[in-house]
């Protein structure tokens, strides 16, 4: 079974721009969670989607948003990029997000200049 | 989810067993212990999880104390490729309402030496 895939793997943007990252979960998994990893803050939960609905959200500003499609694929968007948004963005999928094991993708490395 | 405490770093010789401890003294009766590892700049990799009993799979063994306040991840024959950050996480069981949220601490940096 194919694992979680994320595209693109690397991205360079400038301040003020917006960015969209994509995540395809493991086949049959309906929950997708997003995380941000920075050297200073570590791995932090952004939000989780299930059946095209956001069910849980971490403490991030409204510039961070996401959505999920009917095939469970998910995208996250960051608007008005700031230098501090430079990070590794990870998505993880699980069967239904209620306690099943989560499996992570390789991440998207975003650099904001 | 209960908080976990791990040593910031550990060393291990190649071929030896690596024993990584984790304290989770506030764990609730229905919370599971999960272990993930993250090799530099890659996504975290699931290793193993357990509730009360010791667990073993092809990657590692998990020993949970009887009072469930601590656990140890054992890599029986560490290799250089096991050098990574290891995270111990406590989370609610299937059916819980944390909805996809895993709370990561700082983890333990395991360095395996030749």
PDB file of N, CA and C in Angstrom, chain A residues 6 13 21 27 31 37 42 47 49 54-56 59-60 63 69 76-77 80 87 91 93 97 107 112:
ATOM      1  N   UNK A   6       3.202  13.861  -0.151  1.00  0.00           N
ATOM      2  CA  UNK A   6       3.044  15.301  -0.039  1.00  0.00           C
ATOM      3  C   UNK A   6       3.746  15.985  -1.199  1.00  0.00           C
ATOM      4  N   UNK A  13       9.290  30.789  -1.146  1.00  0.00           N
ATOM      5  CA  UNK A  13       8.357  31.889  -1.374  1.00  0.00           C
ATOM      6  C   UNK A  13       8.926  33.156  -0.735  1.00  0.00           C
ATOM      7  N   UNK A  21      -0.185  23.682  -0.064  1.00  0.00           N
ATOM      8  CA  UNK A  21       0.501  22.397   0.028  1.00  0.00           C
ATOM      9  C   UNK A  21      -0.532  21.282  -0.077  1.00  0.00           C
ATOM     10  N   UNK A  27      -4.488   4.990   1.125  1.00  0.00           N
ATOM     11  CA  UNK A  27      -5.774   4.550   0.613  1.00  0.00           C
ATOM     12  C   UNK A  27      -6.636   3.971   1.736  1.00  0.00           C
ATOM     13  N   UNK A  31      -8.972  10.411   7.622  1.00  0.00           N
ATOM     14  CA  UNK A  31      -8.561  11.540   8.458  1.00  0.00           C
ATOM     15  C   UNK A  31      -7.186  12.021   8.034  1.00  0.00           C
ATOM     16  N   UNK A  37       6.590  21.959  11.822  1.00  0.00           N
ATOM     17  CA  UNK A  37       7.785  21.686  12.621  1.00  0.00           C
ATOM     18  C   UNK A  37       8.828  22.759  12.383  1.00  0.00           C
ATOM     19  N   UNK A  42       9.291  22.977  17.691  1.00  0.00           N
ATOM     20  CA  UNK A  42       9.088  21.546  17.528  1.00  0.00           C
ATOM     21  C   UNK A  42       7.897  21.253  16.640  1.00  0.00           C
ATOM     22  N   UNK A  47      -4.242  21.371  12.252  1.00  0.00           N
ATOM     23  CA  UNK A  47      -5.662  21.016  12.179  1.00  0.00           C
ATOM     24  C   UNK A  47      -5.836  19.620  11.633  1.00  0.00           C
ATOM     25  N   UNK A  49      -8.760  17.086   9.435  1.00  0.00           N
ATOM     26  CA  UNK A  49      -9.945  17.006   8.599  1.00  0.00           C
ATOM     27  C   UNK A  49     -10.428  15.573   8.489  1.00  0.00           C
ATOM     28  N   UNK A  54     -13.404  20.191   9.042  1.00  0.00           N
ATOM     29  CA  UNK A  54     -12.363  20.394  10.045  1.00  0.00           C
ATOM     30  C   UNK A  54     -12.939  20.057  11.406  1.00  0.00           C
ATOM     31  N   UNK A  55     -12.315  19.110  12.096  1.00  0.00           N
ATOM     32  CA  UNK A  55     -12.838  18.683  13.392  1.00  0.00           C
ATOM     33  C   UNK A  55     -12.019  19.204  14.562  1.00  0.00           C
ATOM     34  N   UNK A  56     -10.779  19.549  14.292  1.00  0.00           N
ATOM     35  CA  UNK A  56      -9.911  19.973  15.379  1.00  0.00           C
ATOM     36  C   UNK A  56      -8.936  20.993  14.843  1.00  0.00           C
ATOM     37  N   UNK A  59      -3.426  26.045  17.768  1.00  0.00           N
ATOM     38  CA  UNK A  59      -3.338  27.480  18.033  1.00  0.00           C
ATOM     39  C   UNK A  59      -2.518  28.188  16.983  1.00  0.00           C
ATOM     40  N   UNK A  60      -3.060  28.328  15.832  1.00  0.00           N
ATOM     41  CA  UNK A  60      -2.398  29.041  14.745  1.00  0.00           C
ATOM     42  C   UNK A  60      -3.331  30.128  14.233  1.00  0.00           C
ATOM     43  N   UNK A  63      -4.426  32.836   9.130  1.00  0.00           N
ATOM     44  CA  UNK A  63      -3.715  32.755   7.845  1.00  0.00           C
ATOM     45  C   UNK A  63      -3.502  31.298   7.413  1.00  0.00           C
ATOM     46  N   UNK A  69     -10.943  17.099   0.351  1.00  0.00           N
ATOM     47  CA  UNK A  69     -11.798  16.757  -0.782  1.00  0.00           C
ATOM     48  C   UNK A  69     -12.502  15.425  -0.541  1.00  0.00           C
ATOM     49  N   UNK A  76      -3.446  22.430   2.458  1.00  0.00           N
ATOM     50  CA  UNK A  76      -3.398  23.499   3.434  1.00  0.00           C
ATOM     51  C   UNK A  76      -2.852  24.743   2.737  1.00  0.00           C
ATOM     52  N   UNK A  77      -3.328  25.865   3.176  1.00  0.00           N
ATOM     53  CA  UNK A  77      -2.974  27.138   2.577  1.00  0.00           C
ATOM     54  C   UNK A  77      -2.460  28.082   3.654  1.00  0.00           C
ATOM     55  N   UNK A  80      -0.443  35.430   3.125  1.00  0.00           N
ATOM     56  CA  UNK A  80       0.408  36.505   3.640  1.00  0.00           C
ATOM     57  C   UNK A  80       1.597  35.940   4.423  1.00  0.00           C
ATOM     58  N   UNK A  87       9.306  26.439   7.622  1.00  0.00           N
ATOM     59  CA  UNK A  87       9.154  25.248   8.453  1.00  0.00           C
ATOM     60  C   UNK A  87       9.021  24.017   7.573  1.00  0.00           C
ATOM     61  N   UNK A  91       2.003  16.172   6.950  1.00  0.00           N
ATOM     62  CA  UNK A  91       0.645  15.683   7.090  1.00  0.00           C
ATOM     63  C   UNK A  91       0.692  14.225   7.504  1.00  0.00           C
ATOM     64  N   UNK A  93      -1.980  10.680   8.054  1.00  0.00           N
ATOM     65  CA  UNK A  93      -3.313  10.131   7.830  1.00  0.00           C
ATOM     66  C   UNK A  93      -3.575   8.972   8.787  1.00  0.00           C
ATOM     67  N   UNK A  97      -9.078   9.138  12.632  1.00  0.00           N
ATOM     68  CA  UNK A  97      -8.602  10.231  13.459  1.00  0.00           C
ATOM     69  C   UNK A  97      -9.007  10.185  14.907  1.00  0.00           C
ATOM     70  N   UNK A 107       6.816  15.261   4.237  1.00  0.00           N
ATOM     71  CA  UNK A 107       6.834  16.676   4.554  1.00  0.00           C
ATOM     72  C   UNK A 107       7.124  17.568   3.354  1.00  0.00           C
ATOM     73  N   UNK A 112      10.638  30.836   3.496  1.00  0.00           N
ATOM     74  CA  UNK A 112      10.092  32.157   3.178  1.00  0.00           C
ATOM     75  C   UNK A 112      11.213  33.180   3.261  1.00  0.00           C
TER      76      UNK A 112
END
